[in-house]
Tab-separated table of C-alpha atoms in Angstrom:
chain	number	residue	atom	x	y	z
B	1	MET	CA	12.154	13.791	-20.572
B	2	SER	CA	8.939	14.148	-18.546
B	3	PRO	CA	7.639	17.680	-17.918
B	4	ARG	CA	8.477	19.253	-14.592
B	5	ALA	CA	5.555	18.995	-12.198
B	6	ALA	CA	4.180	22.355	-11.094
B	7	PRO	CA	3.082	22.909	-7.480
B	8	SER	CA	-0.227	21.223	-6.701
B	9	LEU	CA	-3.262	23.469	-7.110
B	10	ARG	CA	-4.973	21.649	-4.255
B	11	ARG	CA	-2.014	22.292	-1.960
B	12	ARG	CA	-1.739	25.926	-3.001
B	13	LEU	CA	-5.446	26.537	-2.425
B	14	MET	CA	-5.314	24.772	0.929
B	15	VAL	CA	-2.304	26.797	2.068
B	16	GLN	CA	-3.868	30.074	0.919
B	17	LEU	CA	-7.189	29.343	2.622
B	18	LEU	CA	-5.508	28.263	5.856
B	19	VAL	CA	-3.232	31.316	5.846
B	20	LEU	CA	-6.294	33.507	5.262
B	21	SER	CA	-8.095	31.755	8.131
B	22	ALA	CA	-5.098	32.259	10.418
B	23	VAL	CA	-4.909	35.951	9.485
B	24	LEU	CA	-8.636	36.353	10.165
B	25	ALA	CA	-8.269	34.585	13.519
B	26	VAL	CA	-5.398	36.880	14.538
B	27	ALA	CA	-7.318	39.921	13.295
B	28	LEU	CA	-10.336	38.788	15.340
B	29	TYR	CA	-8.179	38.475	18.459
B	30	VAL	CA	-6.558	41.889	17.961
B	31	ALA	CA	-9.888	43.559	17.194
B	32	VAL	CA	-11.608	42.071	20.242
B	33	ARG	CA	-8.659	42.829	22.498
B	34	LEU	CA	-8.469	46.445	21.367
B	35	GLY	CA	-12.239	46.806	21.516
B	36	ALA	CA	-12.317	45.312	25.007
B	37	GLU	CA	-9.602	47.677	26.208
B	38	ARG	CA	-11.387	50.694	24.764
B	39	ALA	CA	-14.761	49.591	26.077
B	40	SER	CA	-13.435	48.877	29.571
B	41	GLU	CA	-11.556	52.175	29.548
B	42	ALA	CA	-14.700	54.037	28.524
B	43	THR	CA	-16.645	52.264	31.285
B	44	LEU	CA	-13.966	53.095	33.828
B	45	ASP	CA	-13.889	56.722	32.696
B	46	GLY	CA	-17.662	56.963	33.037
B	47	ILE	CA	-17.673	55.558	36.550
B	48	LEU	CA	-14.571	57.478	37.566
B	49	GLY	CA	-15.964	60.732	36.161
B	50	ALA	CA	-19.304	60.202	37.883
B	51	ALA	CA	-17.611	59.550	41.227
B	52	THR	CA	-15.381	62.615	40.881
B	53	THR	CA	-18.340	64.814	39.949
B	54	THR	CA	-20.338	63.469	42.907
B	55	ILE	CA	-17.525	64.283	45.313
B	56	ALA	CA	-17.215	67.776	43.859
B	57	GLU	CA	-20.945	68.356	44.195
B	58	GLU	CA	-20.946	67.173	47.820
B	59	LEU	CA	-18.545	69.970	48.868
B	60	ARG	CA	-20.394	72.621	50.888
B	61	SER	CA	-19.378	75.976	52.318
B	62	VAL	CA	-19.454	76.307	56.107
B	63	GLU	CA	-18.415	79.030	58.424
B	64	GLY	CA	-14.686	79.401	58.222
B	65	GLY	CA	-14.159	76.758	55.497
B	66	ALA	CA	-15.599	73.840	53.500
B	67	GLU	CA	-17.257	70.590	54.466
B	68	LEU	CA	-17.289	67.272	52.607
B	69	ASP	CA	-19.589	64.389	53.436
B	70	LEU	CA	-18.373	61.336	51.487
B	71	SER	CA	-21.194	58.867	51.146
B	72	PRO	CA	-20.386	55.111	50.873
B	73	GLY	CA	-22.165	54.963	47.532
B	74	THR	CA	-19.549	57.163	45.937
B	75	PHE	CA	-16.762	54.650	46.395
B	76	SER	CA	-19.024	51.618	45.993
B	77	MET	CA	-19.551	52.514	42.350
B	78	LEU	CA	-15.783	52.558	41.909
B	79	ALA	CA	-15.580	49.140	43.555
B	80	ALA	CA	-17.790	47.793	40.776
B	81	MET	CA	-14.705	47.622	38.528
B	82	GLY	CA	-13.115	45.049	40.853
B	83	GLU	CA	-10.643	45.080	43.700
B	84	GLU	CA	-8.914	48.331	42.833
B	85	ARG	CA	-6.991	50.881	44.890
B	86	ILE	CA	-8.589	54.306	44.983
B	87	PHE	CA	-6.839	57.637	45.606
B	88	HIS	CA	-8.301	61.116	45.915
B	89	ARG	CA	-7.094	64.686	46.389
B	90	ILE	CA	-8.984	67.944	47.051
B	91	ASP	CA	-7.254	71.296	46.545
B	92	ILE	CA	-8.765	74.648	47.580
B	93	ARG	CA	-7.079	77.765	46.252
B	94	GLY	CA	-4.276	75.510	44.955
B	95	LEU	CA	-3.521	73.949	48.315
B	96	PRO	CA	-4.273	70.317	49.188
B	97	VAL	CA	-6.720	70.069	52.050
B	98	THR	CA	-7.478	66.333	52.101
B	99	GLY	CA	-6.454	63.124	50.437
B	100	TYR	CA	-3.050	62.341	48.946
B	101	ASP	CA	-1.328	65.674	48.557
B	102	ASP	CA	1.247	64.214	46.104
B	103	LEU	CA	-1.346	62.750	43.758
B	104	PRO	CA	-0.401	63.931	40.211
B	105	LEU	CA	-2.244	66.991	38.950
B	106	PRO	CA	-3.937	67.039	35.530
B	107	PRO	CA	-1.851	68.413	32.662
B	108	THR	CA	-4.528	71.059	31.982
B	109	THR	CA	-7.054	72.663	34.279
B	110	PRO	CA	-10.457	71.032	33.744
B	111	THR	CA	-13.619	72.998	33.118
B	112	ALA	CA	-16.366	73.294	35.697
B	113	LEU	CA	-18.061	69.967	36.364
B	114	GLU	CA	-16.600	68.447	33.172
B	115	PRO	CA	-14.050	65.849	34.251
B	116	ALA	CA	-10.690	65.687	32.599
B	117	PHE	CA	-9.155	62.213	32.278
B	118	TYR	CA	-5.466	61.391	32.214
B	119	ASP	CA	-3.019	58.585	33.036
B	120	ALA	CA	-0.179	58.713	35.525
B	121	THR	CA	2.099	56.465	37.524
B	122	TYR	CA	1.737	56.747	41.273
B	123	ARG	CA	3.284	54.575	43.964
B	124	ASP	CA	4.361	51.931	41.424
B	125	ALA	CA	0.861	51.674	39.997
B	126	ASP	CA	-0.692	52.809	36.729
B	127	LEU	CA	-3.609	55.070	37.542
B	128	ARG	CA	-6.501	56.371	35.575
B	129	LEU	CA	-7.434	59.780	37.035
B	130	ALA	CA	-10.335	62.165	36.678
B	131	ALA	CA	-10.210	65.823	37.731
B	132	VAL	CA	-13.161	68.190	38.219
B	133	ALA	CA	-12.934	71.934	38.947
B	134	ARG	CA	-15.593	74.064	40.643
B	135	SER	CA	-15.850	77.255	42.632
B	136	LEU	CA	-16.868	77.425	46.305
B	137	MET	CA	-17.696	80.544	48.402
B	138	ILE	CA	-15.464	80.586	51.469
B	139	GLU	CA	-15.431	83.641	53.741
B	140	ASN	CA	-17.464	85.513	51.139
B	141	ARG	CA	-14.887	84.953	48.497
B	142	ALA	CA	-14.892	82.556	45.557
B	143	ALA	CA	-12.327	79.874	46.060
B	144	PRO	CA	-11.326	77.516	43.213
B	145	VAL	CA	-11.655	73.843	44.120
B	146	LEU	CA	-9.979	70.929	42.312
B	147	VAL	CA	-11.183	67.388	42.982
B	148	ILE	CA	-9.031	64.487	41.728
B	149	VAL	CA	-9.907	60.813	41.984
B	150	GLY	CA	-7.610	58.065	40.733
B	151	GLN	CA	-8.047	54.304	40.404
B	152	THR	CA	-5.693	51.459	39.475
B	153	ARG	CA	-6.326	49.633	36.190
B	154	GLU	CA	-5.962	45.964	37.111
B	155	GLY	CA	-9.689	45.337	36.761
B	156	GLN	CA	-9.775	47.020	33.365
B	157	ARG	CA	-6.851	44.947	32.202
B	158	ALA	CA	-8.412	41.774	33.607
B	159	ILE	CA	-11.589	42.460	31.652
B	160	ALA	CA	-9.617	43.138	28.475
B	161	ARG	CA	-7.462	40.050	29.048
B	162	ASP	CA	-10.497	37.840	29.651
B	163	LEU	CA	-12.233	39.081	26.504
B	164	GLY	CA	-8.974	38.734	24.576
B	165	ASN	CA	-8.590	35.123	25.714
B	166	ARG	CA	-12.134	34.402	24.654
B	167	ALA	CA	-11.396	35.992	21.310
B	168	ALA	CA	-8.263	33.862	20.996
B	169	ALA	CA	-10.282	30.729	21.759
B	170	LEU	CA	-12.890	31.802	19.228
B	171	GLY	CA	-10.152	32.461	16.664
B	172	LEU	CA	-8.692	29.003	17.281
B	173	VAL	CA	-12.120	27.459	16.791
B	174	VAL	CA	-12.529	29.448	13.579
B	175	PHE	CA	-9.143	28.206	12.354
B	176	LEU	CA	-9.938	24.587	13.225
B	177	VAL	CA	-13.294	24.838	11.476
B	178	ALA	CA	-11.545	26.418	8.489
B	179	VAL	CA	-9.434	23.260	7.934
B	180	PRO	CA	-12.319	20.971	6.849
B	181	LEU	CA	-14.045	23.889	5.156
B	182	SER	CA	-10.844	24.550	3.185
B	183	LEU	CA	-10.708	20.895	2.176
B	184	PHE	CA	-14.322	21.044	1.074
B	185	ALA	CA	-13.874	24.342	-0.775
B	186	THR	CA	-10.717	23.088	-2.484
B	187	GLY	CA	-12.441	19.894	-3.588
B	188	THR	CA	-15.437	21.862	-4.853
B	189	LEU	CA	-13.259	24.279	-6.811
B	190	LEU	CA	-11.130	21.532	-8.366
B	191	ARG	CA	-13.988	19.110	-9.062
B	192	PRO	CA	-14.775	20.605	-12.523
B	193	ILE	CA	-11.127	20.155	-13.508
B	194	GLY	CA	-11.215	16.525	-12.363
B	195	ARG	CA	-14.448	15.884	-14.253
B	196	LEU	CA	-13.012	17.411	-17.406
B	197	ALA	CA	-9.838	15.312	-17.089
B	198	GLU	CA	-11.950	12.192	-16.471
B	199	ALA	CA	-14.096	12.911	-19.524
B	200	VAL	CA	-11.007	13.367	-21.710
B	201	GLY	CA	-9.376	10.256	-20.209
B	202	ARG	CA	-12.421	8.093	-20.978
B	203	ARG	CA	-12.152	9.025	-24.629
B	204	GLY	CA	-8.829	7.197	-24.968
B	205	GLY	CA	-5.907	8.181	-27.127
B	206	HIS	CA	-7.682	7.432	-30.397
B	207	ASP	CA	-10.788	9.597	-30.132
B	208	LEU	CA	-10.085	12.808	-32.031
B	209	ARG	CA	-13.508	14.367	-31.710
B	210	PRO	CA	-13.723	17.862	-30.178
B	211	VAL	CA	-14.269	17.987	-26.416
B	212	ARG	CA	-17.899	18.918	-25.675
B	213	HIS	CA	-17.893	18.318	-21.922
B	214	PRO	CA	-19.486	21.221	-19.980
B	215	ALA	CA	-16.869	23.259	-18.133
B	216	PRO	CA	-16.831	26.486	-16.075
B	217	ALA	CA	-16.109	29.732	-17.876
B	218	GLU	CA	-12.593	29.818	-16.390
B	219	LEU	CA	-11.765	26.472	-18.053
B	220	MET	CA	-13.228	27.296	-21.462
B	221	PRO	CA	-9.907	28.744	-22.794
B	222	LEU	CA	-8.240	25.424	-21.910
B	223	VAL	CA	-11.005	23.439	-23.643
B	224	GLU	CA	-10.793	25.664	-26.714
B	225	GLN	CA	-7.017	25.231	-26.952
B	226	LEU	CA	-7.395	21.468	-26.458
B	227	ASN	CA	-9.921	21.306	-29.287
B	228	ALA	CA	-7.615	23.361	-31.499
B	229	PHE	CA	-4.774	20.933	-30.761
B	230	ILE	CA	-7.024	17.946	-31.575
B	231	ALA	CA	-7.981	19.571	-34.875
B	232	ARG	CA	-4.307	20.116	-35.779
B	233	LEU	CA	-3.489	16.535	-34.820
B	234	ARG	CA	-6.382	15.203	-36.909
B	235	GLN	CA	-5.170	17.221	-39.893
B	236	THR	CA	-1.601	15.953	-39.405
B	237	LEU	CA	-2.772	12.341	-39.276
B	238	ALA	CA	-4.794	12.830	-42.455
B	239	GLN	CA	-1.712	14.236	-44.157
B	240	THR	CA	0.302	11.253	-42.897
B	241	GLU	CA	-2.198	8.806	-44.386
B	242	THR	CA	-2.055	10.640	-47.704
B	243	PHE	CA	1.744	10.583	-47.605
B	244	ILE	CA	1.811	6.832	-46.942
B	245	ALA	CA	-0.518	6.158	-49.861
B	246	GLU	CA	1.504	8.386	-52.187
B	247	ALA	CA	4.779	6.876	-50.979
B	248	ALA	CA	3.458	3.377	-51.648
B	249	HIS	CA	2.519	4.349	-55.171
B	250	HIS	CA	5.775	6.193	-55.945
B	251	ILE	CA	7.942	3.386	-54.531
B	252	ARG	CA	6.117	0.322	-55.825
B	253	THR	CA	5.549	1.587	-59.351
B	254	PRO	CA	9.232	2.321	-60.186
B	255	LEU	CA	10.336	-1.007	-58.663
B	256	ALA	CA	7.739	-2.900	-60.680
B	257	THR	CA	8.837	-1.072	-63.816
B	258	LEU	CA	12.506	-1.824	-63.073
B	259	ARG	CA	11.746	-5.508	-62.603
B	260	SER	CA	9.775	-5.682	-65.864
B	261	GLU	CA	12.588	-3.988	-67.785
B	262	ALA	CA	15.165	-6.303	-66.194
B	263	GLU	CA	13.138	-9.419	-67.106
B	264	LEU	CA	12.752	-8.150	-70.695
B	265	ALA	CA	16.490	-7.482	-70.890
B	266	LEU	CA	17.158	-10.968	-69.493
B	267	ARG	CA	15.137	-12.575	-72.280
B	268	GLN	CA	16.985	-10.534	-74.897
B	269	ALA	CA	20.507	-10.944	-73.477
B	270	GLY	CA	22.719	-13.405	-75.328
B	271	ASP	CA	25.859	-13.832	-73.167
B	272	GLU	CA	25.764	-15.583	-69.792
B	273	PRO	CA	27.633	-12.902	-67.731
B	274	THR	CA	25.020	-10.322	-68.697
B	275	ARG	CA	22.191	-12.720	-67.920
B	276	ALA	CA	23.729	-13.436	-64.503
B	277	ARG	CA	23.925	-9.733	-63.731
B	278	LEU	CA	20.331	-9.238	-64.818
B	279	ARG	CA	19.150	-12.134	-62.657
B	280	GLY	CA	20.963	-10.539	-59.684
B	281	MET	CA	19.272	-7.234	-60.479
B	282	ILE	CA	15.877	-8.927	-60.561
B	283	ARG	CA	16.498	-10.602	-57.184
B	284	ALA	CA	17.662	-7.312	-55.691
B	285	THR	CA	14.612	-5.555	-57.108
B	286	GLU	CA	12.329	-8.223	-55.654
B	287	GLU	CA	13.996	-7.900	-52.261
B	288	SER	CA	13.757	-4.092	-52.382
B	289	ALA	CA	10.103	-4.259	-53.434
B	290	ARG	CA	9.301	-6.707	-50.636
B	291	SER	CA	11.139	-4.593	-48.041
B	292	ALA	CA	9.451	-1.418	-49.274
B	293	ASN	CA	6.036	-3.105	-49.169
B	294	GLN	CA	6.670	-4.354	-45.638
B	295	LEU	CA	7.866	-0.968	-44.447
B	296	LEU	CA	4.829	0.737	-45.930
B	297	ASP	CA	2.531	-1.927	-44.502
B	298	HIS	CA	4.118	-1.422	-41.076
B	299	ALA	CA	3.700	2.362	-41.352
B	300	THR	CA	0.074	1.818	-42.333
B	301	VAL	CA	-0.470	-0.457	-39.334
B	302	LEU	CA	1.086	2.082	-36.940
B	303	PHE	CA	-1.036	4.874	-38.374
B	304	ARG	CA	-4.349	3.034	-38.634
B	305	ALA	CA	-3.930	1.402	-35.213
B	306	ASP	CA	-4.338	4.877	-33.732
B	307	GLN	CA	-7.473	5.531	-35.761
B	308	ARG	CA	-9.436	2.519	-34.532
B	309	ALA	CA	-11.760	2.128	-37.508
B	310	GLN	CA	-14.844	0.041	-36.744
B	311	ASP	CA	-15.573	-1.972	-39.893
B	312	ARG	CA	-17.560	-5.216	-39.881
B	313	VAL	CA	-15.276	-7.818	-41.456
B	314	GLU	CA	-16.407	-11.311	-42.475
B	315	LEU	CA	-13.278	-13.324	-41.753
B	316	GLY	CA	-14.183	-16.361	-43.848
B	317	ALA	CA	-14.650	-14.279	-46.984
B	318	MET	CA	-11.408	-12.372	-46.429
B	319	VAL	CA	-9.387	-15.556	-45.825
B	320	SER	CA	-10.859	-17.171	-48.936
B	321	ALA	CA	-10.047	-14.122	-51.073
B	322	LEU	CA	-6.454	-13.963	-49.813
B	323	ALA	CA	-5.973	-17.709	-50.412
B	324	ASP	CA	-7.101	-17.300	-54.006
B	325	ARG	CA	-4.663	-14.413	-54.408
B	326	PHE	CA	-1.729	-16.533	-53.181
B	327	ARG	CA	-2.581	-19.726	-55.085
B	328	PRO	CA	-0.597	-18.762	-58.224
B	329	THR	CA	2.488	-18.318	-56.033
B	330	ALA	CA	1.780	-21.629	-54.291
B	331	ASP	CA	1.378	-23.373	-57.661
B	332	LEU	CA	4.875	-22.278	-58.691
B	333	LYS	CA	6.233	-24.285	-55.717
B	334	GLU	CA	3.684	-27.069	-56.236
B	335	MET	CA	2.184	-26.260	-52.842
B	336	GLU	CA	-1.438	-26.588	-51.790
B	337	ILE	CA	-3.467	-24.096	-49.742
B	338	THR	CA	-6.304	-25.862	-47.926
B	339	LEU	CA	-9.113	-23.990	-46.185
B	340	ASP	CA	-11.284	-25.248	-43.300
B	341	LEU	CA	-13.881	-22.510	-42.882
B	342	PRO	CA	-17.238	-22.570	-41.063
B	343	ALA	CA	-20.412	-22.550	-43.081
B	344	ALA	CA	-21.902	-19.675	-41.100
B	345	PRO	CA	-20.388	-16.201	-41.454
B	346	MET	CA	-17.950	-15.237	-38.682
B	347	GLU	CA	-17.615	-11.496	-38.253
B	348	THR	CA	-15.316	-9.265	-36.256
B	349	THR	CA	-15.278	-5.492	-35.814
B	350	GLY	CA	-12.118	-3.579	-36.628
B	351	ASP	CA	-9.980	-2.074	-39.352
B	352	ALA	CA	-10.300	-4.183	-42.492
B	353	VAL	CA	-6.962	-2.901	-43.827
B	354	LEU	CA	-5.119	-4.035	-40.699
B	355	ILE	CA	-6.797	-7.440	-40.640
B	356	GLU	CA	-6.008	-8.036	-44.310
B	357	SER	CA	-2.387	-6.984	-43.771
B	358	ALA	CA	-1.977	-9.381	-40.833
B	359	LEU	CA	-3.536	-12.336	-42.693
B	360	ARG	CA	-1.535	-11.601	-45.822
B	361	ASN	CA	1.735	-11.633	-43.864
B	362	LEU	CA	0.877	-14.929	-42.154
B	363	ILE	CA	0.072	-16.648	-45.451
B	364	ASP	CA	3.111	-15.104	-47.143
B	365	ASN	CA	5.407	-16.363	-44.364
B	366	ALA	CA	3.920	-19.836	-44.621
B	367	LEU	CA	4.592	-19.898	-48.382
B	368	LYS	CA	8.103	-18.454	-48.092
B	369	TYR	CA	9.447	-20.799	-45.446
B	370	SER	CA	7.658	-24.028	-46.455
B	371	PRO	CA	9.325	-26.535	-48.810
B	372	ALA	CA	7.951	-27.376	-52.228
B	373	GLU	CA	5.164	-29.912	-52.559
B	374	SER	CA	3.895	-29.243	-49.036
B	375	ARG	CA	0.510	-28.124	-47.781
B	376	ILE	CA	-0.662	-25.027	-45.886
B	377	LEU	CA	-3.779	-25.537	-43.779
B	378	ILE	CA	-5.840	-22.508	-42.758
B	379	THR	CA	-8.661	-23.104	-40.285
B	380	LEU	CA	-11.225	-20.726	-38.820
B	381	ARG	CA	-13.433	-21.614	-35.866
B	382	GLU	CA	-14.937	-20.275	-32.672
B	383	ASP	CA	-12.812	-20.502	-29.518
B	384	GLU	CA	-14.152	-19.273	-26.160
B	385	GLY	CA	-15.900	-16.199	-27.497
B	386	PHE	CA	-13.229	-15.396	-30.092
B	387	ALA	CA	-12.805	-16.136	-33.773
B	388	ARG	CA	-9.647	-18.263	-33.969
B	389	LEU	CA	-7.616	-18.416	-37.183
B	390	ASP	CA	-4.800	-21.003	-37.484
B	391	VAL	CA	-2.220	-21.011	-40.284
B	392	ASN	CA	-0.299	-24.331	-40.257
B	393	ASP	CA	2.710	-24.959	-42.477
B	394	ARG	CA	5.534	-27.481	-42.884
B	395	GLY	CA	8.279	-24.886	-42.858
B	396	ARG	CA	11.459	-24.433	-40.868
B	397	GLY	CA	9.874	-23.716	-37.490
B	398	LEU	CA	11.029	-21.098	-35.011
B	399	GLY	CA	14.661	-22.214	-34.988
B	400	GLY	CA	14.907	-22.007	-31.196
B	401	GLU	CA	13.702	-18.388	-31.093
B	402	THR	CA	10.807	-17.168	-28.940
B	403	GLN	CA	7.702	-15.472	-30.268
B	404	ALA	CA	8.596	-12.256	-28.422
B	405	ALA	CA	12.011	-12.149	-30.099
B	406	LEU	CA	10.681	-12.875	-33.589
B	407	SER	CA	7.952	-10.213	-33.202
B	408	LYS	CA	10.505	-7.433	-32.781
B	409	ARG	CA	11.119	-5.101	-35.688
B	410	PHE	CA	13.679	-6.309	-38.272
B	411	ARG	CA	14.303	-9.463	-36.225
B	412	ARG	CA	14.539	-12.758	-38.183
B	413	GLY	CA	15.262	-16.292	-37.090
B	414	GLY	CA	18.661	-17.882	-37.542
B	415	ASN	CA	17.275	-20.621	-39.794
B	416	VAL	CA	15.886	-18.439	-42.607
B	417	GLY	CA	19.094	-17.680	-44.446
B	418	GLY	CA	18.697	-17.440	-48.207
B	419	VAL	CA	15.009	-16.451	-47.949
B	420	VAL	CA	14.133	-12.861	-48.789
B	421	GLY	CA	12.489	-11.018	-45.900
B	422	SER	CA	12.495	-7.775	-43.936
B	423	GLY	CA	11.757	-8.972	-40.386
B	424	LEU	CA	8.556	-6.943	-40.180
B	425	GLY	CA	5.875	-9.518	-40.987
B	426	LEU	CA	5.351	-10.850	-37.456
B	427	THR	CA	5.675	-7.330	-36.076
B	428	ILE	CA	2.732	-6.280	-38.238
B	429	VAL	CA	0.700	-9.296	-37.087
B	430	SER	CA	1.440	-8.657	-33.382
B	431	GLU	CA	0.588	-4.963	-33.565
B	432	THR	CA	-2.612	-5.678	-35.481
B	433	ALA	CA	-3.742	-8.198	-32.861
B	434	ALA	CA	-3.036	-5.681	-30.078
B	435	ALA	CA	-4.910	-2.906	-31.892
B	436	MET	CA	-7.894	-5.215	-32.478
B	437	GLY	CA	-8.100	-6.319	-28.857
B	438	GLY	CA	-7.155	-9.869	-29.860
B	439	ARG	CA	-4.152	-12.150	-29.370
B	440	PHE	CA	-1.389	-13.686	-31.461
B	441	ALA	CA	0.524	-16.899	-30.766
B	442	LEU	CA	3.318	-18.638	-32.644
B	443	LYS	CA	4.623	-22.114	-31.868
B	444	ASP	CA	6.392	-25.084	-33.419
B	445	ARG	CA	4.324	-28.029	-34.614
B	446	LYS	CA	5.199	-31.453	-33.255
B	447	ASP	CA	5.540	-32.999	-36.723
B	448	GLY	CA	7.507	-30.046	-38.118
B	449	GLY	CA	6.586	-26.561	-39.241
B	450	THR	CA	4.872	-23.675	-37.513
B	451	CYS	CA	1.372	-22.905	-36.282
B	452	ALA	CA	0.475	-19.190	-36.241
B	453	THR	CA	-2.779	-18.354	-34.409
B	454	LEU	CA	-4.786	-15.140	-34.364
B	455	TRP	CA	-7.772	-14.516	-32.087
B	456	PHE	CA	-10.278	-11.806	-33.094
B	457	PRO	CA	-13.186	-10.623	-30.911
B	458	PHE	CA	-16.619	-11.227	-32.390
B	459	SER	CA	-18.724	-8.317	-33.570
B	460	SER	CA	-20.942	-6.968	-30.813
């Protein structure tokens, strides 16, 4: 069952950066809009207060009352805020004398010449009002005067709205610019992870050296744990190799001893039923020993294929040594092992144990399945940049089976009945060829028998 995929880091970073950009854009809009409203309100208050103060200062006492000379400049400064409606009211001794007598009064009485600002709704309009109080001598008596000037706020709102729209446009631009910047930032942040993964991937599954690739401080715990795992795996593989060697010794030795004792008992037995039982025991022991050897050889191939040892192996010398080892067995069947080897050394690079195991199984199969008084021809030559080894016999052939089927574990042909075997020999050869970076082919010969071919890459 494959592990469940976690959410993509790239996607999470992108989403977080874009959300942050959107929040900043909204915050920019809100800040500019609020700042524009406050700034325009402060500007309006300054102009409105100045106009109100000017009107209050232009009030003069005259005989029998007060006189006001409103200059055009007073209202022209208010017109600077835009096309606004302007209202005013002047009260003397609490009574309106000019202007709009229903204009709202300030909530508190202002101090002398210090305008008080307040908001009110008047004639379906929102007004910003300023009120100034002063004292005027009328008929030799001090009379309190209240001057109120109000102005609509459409211009202020238009200014705030215009600045807010500009801020919104700026925020949108910031957000759009943040998209490629987020992609760039995400790629930059994740690039060390990709480089580390690429460095580990280039090592392959057989390189158990510690990872020394430079990594950011945030990734060092991951690298340390990866190196610890590699160390544990290396130790486990070493223990596995030791176990295989010990298992081979503890299995082969008792079987060899049992066979020797059974052969000695066979020579000493006098009655035929006992001798028949002993011969059956010897055959069973031989079959068990062969199966155990094949199983251990297969385990060795599986283990050492992951180790990828790089030994320089001279194929001609190894083939010659193996042929000499099998000649006593061939002589018992009056068979001949013929070698056709090149004069010059032909080397390959790989695991010598695996190569020897593959060659031994090919020669053993040729001897097992060939009839007596036949010949096995082993040739070694160069073939298109590879060292090609052919083992030709006069045996039973493939029996209608394909190479792929016969190379499966514990799979044997239908024409090998009565011959002891485990069905692992060709599996070992196929896996060795794959681990070496070579090829293996098996086919019937036209004049009977089988041709098994192994290709090994030359030493670089």
